[in-house]
Amino acid sequence: MARAKAGAVGLRAMALDPMRNFKHERLTIEEWDGAQVVVRALSAGDWVEYRRRASLAVAEARQDAGLPAQNSAPEDVEDAPIEPRVEVQSSPLYAFVLVRALLDESNTRVFTDDDVPVVAEAFSPVHDRLVGKVFELSGVAAGATAEDPVDAAGNG
């Protein structure tokens, strides 16, 4: 009987272990003196927050372009005027992804959500490469030929 309980406890721990339940990859970052980091796929909660932030970024970009915050034309109307594309500041969105998915060698988050503005300000090709890996692990294509994740979130 003790063996069954120990198995249940082990199963519970495995079921609740985010590193066991999310794709992740250990990487060496040469630009950071060979530091070892772990990046993991985004959780459902991360995606919900990403979508919320993307929606706010699109609304802000639309307002900055003198457009209403939301596209008022129904998508299925063939005669609807084509609205101009707006430029969305992607660094804060990608910084959010990195903040949520970058872990140290002991699988502890490096940043908190409060660090998003600081990470966005420091965003570089190294950060971009890590975010690309997070998207890859999350099942989203990344790169020059891939659909923009902001558009993929349904907010473009």
PDB file of C-alpha atoms in Angstrom:
ATOM      1  CA  MET A   1       0.000   0.000   0.000  1.00  0.00           C
ATOM      2  CA  ALA A   2       2.861   2.388   0.766  1.00  0.00           C
ATOM      3  CA  ARG A   3       4.184   1.744  -2.704  1.00  0.00           C
ATOM      4  CA  ALA A   4       0.891   2.825  -4.299  1.00  0.00           C
ATOM      5  CA  LYS A   5       0.894   6.053  -2.311  1.00  0.00           C
ATOM      6  CA  ALA A   6       4.489   6.782  -3.254  1.00  0.00           C
ATOM      7  CA  GLY A   7       3.569   6.194  -6.892  1.00  0.00           C
ATOM      8  CA  ALA A   8       0.594   8.541  -6.611  1.00  0.00           C
ATOM      9  CA  VAL A   9       2.755  11.229  -5.021  1.00  0.00           C
ATOM     10  CA  GLY A  10       5.313  10.806  -7.801  1.00  0.00           C
ATOM     11  CA  LEU A  11       2.594  10.936 -10.437  1.00  0.00           C
ATOM     12  CA  ARG A  12       1.154  14.087  -8.850  1.00  0.00           C
ATOM     13  CA  ALA A  13       4.581  15.722  -8.860  1.00  0.00           C
ATOM     14  CA  MET A  14       5.115  14.778 -12.490  1.00  0.00           C
ATOM     15  CA  ALA A  15       1.654  16.033 -13.483  1.00  0.00           C
ATOM     16  CA  LEU A  16       2.334  19.396 -11.843  1.00  0.00           C
ATOM     17  CA  ASP A  17       5.947  19.836 -13.003  1.00  0.00           C
ATOM     18  CA  PRO A  18       5.968  22.534 -15.703  1.00  0.00           C
ATOM     19  CA  MET A  19       9.334  21.432 -17.031  1.00  0.00           C
ATOM     20  CA  ARG A  20       8.067  17.914 -17.556  1.00  0.00           C
ATOM     21  CA  ASN A  21       4.839  19.108 -19.175  1.00  0.00           C
ATOM     22  CA  PHE A  22       6.101  21.818 -21.527  1.00  0.00           C
ATOM     23  CA  LYS A  23       8.598  21.520 -24.322  1.00  0.00           C
ATOM     24  CA  HIS A  24      11.808  23.203 -23.293  1.00  0.00           C
ATOM     25  CA  GLU A  25      15.379  23.465 -24.415  1.00  0.00           C
ATOM     26  CA  ARG A  26      18.661  24.266 -22.698  1.00  0.00           C
ATOM     27  CA  LEU A  27      20.763  26.725 -24.690  1.00  0.00           C
ATOM     28  CA  THR A  28      24.212  28.234 -24.394  1.00  0.00           C
ATOM     29  CA  ILE A  29      24.264  31.967 -25.069  1.00  0.00           C
ATOM     30  CA  GLU A  30      27.759  32.813 -26.283  1.00  0.00           C
ATOM     31  CA  GLU A  31      27.024  36.564 -26.209  1.00  0.00           C
ATOM     32  CA  TRP A  32      26.306  36.247 -22.477  1.00  0.00           C
ATOM     33  CA  ASP A  33      29.714  34.711 -21.643  1.00  0.00           C
ATOM     34  CA  GLY A  34      28.472  31.223 -22.460  1.00  0.00           C
ATOM     35  CA  ALA A  35      25.616  31.358 -19.956  1.00  0.00           C
ATOM     36  CA  GLN A  36      23.301  28.366 -19.884  1.00  0.00           C
ATOM     37  CA  VAL A  37      19.590  29.199 -20.075  1.00  0.00           C
ATOM     38  CA  VAL A  38      16.400  27.241 -20.533  1.00  0.00           C
ATOM     39  CA  VAL A  39      13.526  28.419 -22.698  1.00  0.00           C
ATOM     40  CA  ARG A  40      10.156  26.736 -22.538  1.00  0.00           C
ATOM     41  CA  ALA A  41       6.956  26.751 -24.537  1.00  0.00           C
ATOM     42  CA  LEU A  42       4.264  29.189 -23.507  1.00  0.00           C
ATOM     43  CA  SER A  43       1.413  27.997 -21.297  1.00  0.00           C
ATOM     44  CA  ALA A  44      -2.259  28.571 -22.084  1.00  0.00           C
ATOM     45  CA  GLY A  45      -2.246  31.422 -19.560  1.00  0.00           C
ATOM     46  CA  ASP A  46       0.796  32.945 -21.244  1.00  0.00           C
ATOM     47  CA  TRP A  47      -1.027  32.835 -24.589  1.00  0.00           C
ATOM     48  CA  VAL A  48      -4.127  34.483 -23.111  1.00  0.00           C
ATOM     49  CA  GLU A  49      -2.017  37.312 -21.720  1.00  0.00           C
ATOM     50  CA  TYR A  50      -0.031  37.575 -24.964  1.00  0.00           C
ATOM     51  CA  ARG A  51      -3.268  37.903 -26.925  1.00  0.00           C
ATOM     52  CA  ARG A  52      -4.568  40.549 -24.514  1.00  0.00           C
ATOM     53  CA  ARG A  53      -1.358  42.552 -24.822  1.00  0.00           C
ATOM     54  CA  ALA A  54      -1.322  42.139 -28.617  1.00  0.00           C
ATOM     55  CA  SER A  55      -4.896  43.381 -28.826  1.00  0.00           C
ATOM     56  CA  LEU A  56      -4.019  46.457 -26.749  1.00  0.00           C
ATOM     57  CA  ALA A  57      -0.936  47.108 -28.906  1.00  0.00           C
ATOM     58  CA  VAL A  58      -2.997  46.914 -32.097  1.00  0.00           C
ATOM     59  CA  ALA A  59      -5.663  49.232 -30.659  1.00  0.00           C
ATOM     60  CA  GLU A  60      -2.966  51.722 -29.641  1.00  0.00           C
ATOM     61  CA  ALA A  61      -1.321  51.573 -33.077  1.00  0.00           C
ATOM     62  CA  ARG A  62      -4.699  52.098 -34.753  1.00  0.00           C
ATOM     63  CA  GLN A  63      -5.376  55.149 -32.583  1.00  0.00           C
ATOM     64  CA  ASP A  64      -1.892  56.509 -33.307  1.00  0.00           C
ATOM     65  CA  ALA A  65      -2.702  56.163 -37.025  1.00  0.00           C
ATOM     66  CA  GLY A  66      -5.953  58.092 -36.572  1.00  0.00           C
ATOM     67  CA  LEU A  67      -8.140  54.994 -36.943  1.00  0.00           C
ATOM     68  CA  PRO A  68     -10.758  53.721 -34.516  1.00  0.00           C
ATOM     69  CA  ALA A  69      -9.305  51.346 -31.921  1.00  0.00           C
ATOM     70  CA  GLN A  70     -11.187  48.434 -33.478  1.00  0.00           C
ATOM     71  CA  ASN A  71     -11.780  47.618 -37.112  1.00  0.00           C
ATOM     72  CA  SER A  72     -15.460  48.503 -37.546  1.00  0.00           C
ATOM     73  CA  ALA A  73     -15.916  46.788 -40.915  1.00  0.00           C
ATOM     74  CA  PRO A  74     -17.274  43.243 -40.777  1.00  0.00           C
ATOM     75  CA  GLU A  75     -14.741  40.777 -42.137  1.00  0.00           C
ATOM     76  CA  ASP A  76     -17.213  38.985 -44.414  1.00  0.00           C
ATOM     77  CA  VAL A  77     -18.390  42.047 -46.331  1.00  0.00           C
ATOM     78  CA  GLU A  78     -16.841  42.029 -49.781  1.00  0.00           C
ATOM     79  CA  ASP A  79     -17.378  45.745 -50.372  1.00  0.00           C
ATOM     80  CA  ALA A  80     -15.838  46.844 -47.074  1.00  0.00           C
ATOM     81  CA  PRO A  81     -13.039  49.351 -47.552  1.00  0.00           C
ATOM     82  CA  ILE A  82      -9.542  48.021 -47.039  1.00  0.00           C
ATOM     83  CA  GLU A  83      -8.013  49.664 -44.021  1.00  0.00           C
ATOM     84  CA  PRO A  84      -4.345  50.538 -43.954  1.00  0.00           C
ATOM     85  CA  ARG A  85      -2.037  48.272 -41.978  1.00  0.00           C
ATOM     86  CA  VAL A  86      -0.715  49.789 -38.809  1.00  0.00           C
ATOM     87  CA  GLU A  87       2.757  49.446 -37.332  1.00  0.00           C
ATOM     88  CA  VAL A  88       2.614  47.629 -33.994  1.00  0.00           C
ATOM     89  CA  GLN A  89       5.489  47.993 -31.538  1.00  0.00           C
ATOM     90  CA  SER A  90       6.483  44.346 -31.249  1.00  0.00           C
ATOM     91  CA  SER A  91       9.358  44.677 -28.762  1.00  0.00           C
ATOM     92  CA  PRO A  92       7.072  44.827 -25.696  1.00  0.00           C
ATOM     93  CA  LEU A  93       5.152  41.780 -26.924  1.00  0.00           C
ATOM     94  CA  TYR A  94       8.285  39.801 -27.598  1.00  0.00           C
ATOM     95  CA  ALA A  95       9.776  40.985 -24.302  1.00  0.00           C
ATOM     96  CA  PHE A  96       6.676  39.594 -22.579  1.00  0.00           C
ATOM     97  CA  VAL A  97       7.256  36.223 -24.275  1.00  0.00           C
ATOM     98  CA  LEU A  98      10.878  36.192 -23.134  1.00  0.00           C
ATOM     99  CA  VAL A  99       9.975  37.250 -19.586  1.00  0.00           C
ATOM    100  CA  ARG A 100       7.517  34.376 -19.315  1.00  0.00           C
ATOM    101  CA  ALA A 101       9.704  31.706 -20.922  1.00  0.00           C
ATOM    102  CA  LEU A 102      13.359  32.430 -20.016  1.00  0.00           C
ATOM    103  CA  LEU A 103      14.607  30.316 -17.138  1.00  0.00           C
ATOM    104  CA  ASP A 104      17.969  29.957 -15.445  1.00  0.00           C
ATOM    105  CA  GLU A 105      19.868  26.680 -15.070  1.00  0.00           C
ATOM    106  CA  SER A 106      17.710  25.677 -12.103  1.00  0.00           C
ATOM    107  CA  ASN A 107      14.525  26.215 -14.162  1.00  0.00           C
ATOM    108  CA  THR A 108      13.558  29.395 -12.299  1.00  0.00           C
ATOM    109  CA  ARG A 109      12.164  32.370 -14.192  1.00  0.00           C
ATOM    110  CA  VAL A 110      14.815  35.036 -14.717  1.00  0.00           C
ATOM    111  CA  PHE A 111      12.324  37.920 -14.910  1.00  0.00           C
ATOM    112  CA  THR A 112       8.952  38.900 -13.497  1.00  0.00           C
ATOM    113  CA  ASP A 113       6.154  40.457 -15.518  1.00  0.00           C
ATOM    114  CA  ASP A 114       7.193  43.841 -14.084  1.00  0.00           C
ATOM    115  CA  ASP A 115      10.458  43.505 -16.055  1.00  0.00           C
ATOM    116  CA  VAL A 116       8.749  43.614 -19.488  1.00  0.00           C
ATOM    117  CA  PRO A 117       9.497  47.335 -20.108  1.00  0.00           C
ATOM    118  CA  VAL A 118      13.176  46.907 -19.168  1.00  0.00           C
ATOM    119  CA  VAL A 119      13.546  43.834 -21.373  1.00  0.00           C
ATOM    120  CA  ALA A 120      11.761  45.609 -24.241  1.00  0.00           C
ATOM    121  CA  GLU A 121      14.186  48.524 -23.949  1.00  0.00           C
ATOM    122  CA  ALA A 122      17.189  46.173 -24.064  1.00  0.00           C
ATOM    123  CA  PHE A 123      15.746  43.959 -26.826  1.00  0.00           C
ATOM    124  CA  SER A 124      18.427  42.730 -29.212  1.00  0.00           C
ATOM    125  CA  PRO A 125      19.050  40.038 -31.822  1.00  0.00           C
ATOM    126  CA  VAL A 126      19.993  37.676 -28.964  1.00  0.00           C
ATOM    127  CA  HIS A 127      16.610  38.246 -27.324  1.00  0.00           C
ATOM    128  CA  ASP A 128      14.908  37.863 -30.687  1.00  0.00           C
ATOM    129  CA  ARG A 129      16.646  34.509 -31.239  1.00  0.00           C
ATOM    130  CA  LEU A 130      15.433  33.288 -27.827  1.00  0.00           C
ATOM    131  CA  VAL A 131      11.869  34.427 -28.536  1.00  0.00           C
ATOM    132  CA  GLY A 132      12.022  32.599 -31.869  1.00  0.00           C
ATOM    133  CA  LYS A 133      12.953  29.431 -29.989  1.00  0.00           C
ATOM    134  CA  VAL A 134      10.051  29.971 -27.550  1.00  0.00           C
ATOM    135  CA  PHE A 135       7.640  30.308 -30.473  1.00  0.00           C
ATOM    136  CA  GLU A 136       9.129  27.198 -32.084  1.00  0.00           C
ATOM    137  CA  LEU A 137       8.696  25.201 -28.861  1.00  0.00           C
ATOM    138  CA  SER A 138       5.146  26.573 -28.604  1.00  0.00           C
ATOM    139  CA  GLY A 139       4.302  25.322 -32.090  1.00  0.00           C
ATOM    140  CA  VAL A 140       4.310  28.740 -33.767  1.00  0.00           C
ATOM    141  CA  ALA A 141       6.480  29.282 -36.819  1.00  0.00           C
ATOM    142  CA  ALA A 142       8.997  32.096 -36.422  1.00  0.00           C
ATOM    143  CA  GLY A 143      11.302  33.798 -38.841  1.00  0.00           C
ATOM    144  CA  ALA A 144      11.200  36.019 -41.886  1.00  0.00           C
ATOM    145  CA  THR A 145       8.802  33.820 -43.851  1.00  0.00           C
ATOM    146  CA  ALA A 146       6.467  33.033 -40.934  1.00  0.00           C
ATOM    147  CA  GLU A 147       3.217  34.793 -40.122  1.00  0.00           C
ATOM    148  CA  ASP A 148       3.667  37.570 -37.579  1.00  0.00           C
ATOM    149  CA  PRO A 149       2.540  36.238 -34.157  1.00  0.00           C
ATOM    150  CA  VAL A 150       0.545  39.464 -33.614  1.00  0.00           C
ATOM    151  CA  ASP A 151      -1.422  38.693 -36.780  1.00  0.00           C
ATOM    152  CA  ALA A 152      -1.641  35.015 -35.780  1.00  0.00           C
ATOM    153  CA  ALA A 153      -3.202  36.100 -32.482  1.00  0.00           C
ATOM    154  CA  GLY A 154      -6.078  37.480 -34.527  1.00  0.00           C
ATOM    155  CA  ASN A 155      -5.551  41.132 -33.804  1.00  0.00           C
ATOM    156  CA  GLY A 156      -4.205  42.476 -37.083  1.00  0.00           C
TER     157      GLY A 156
END
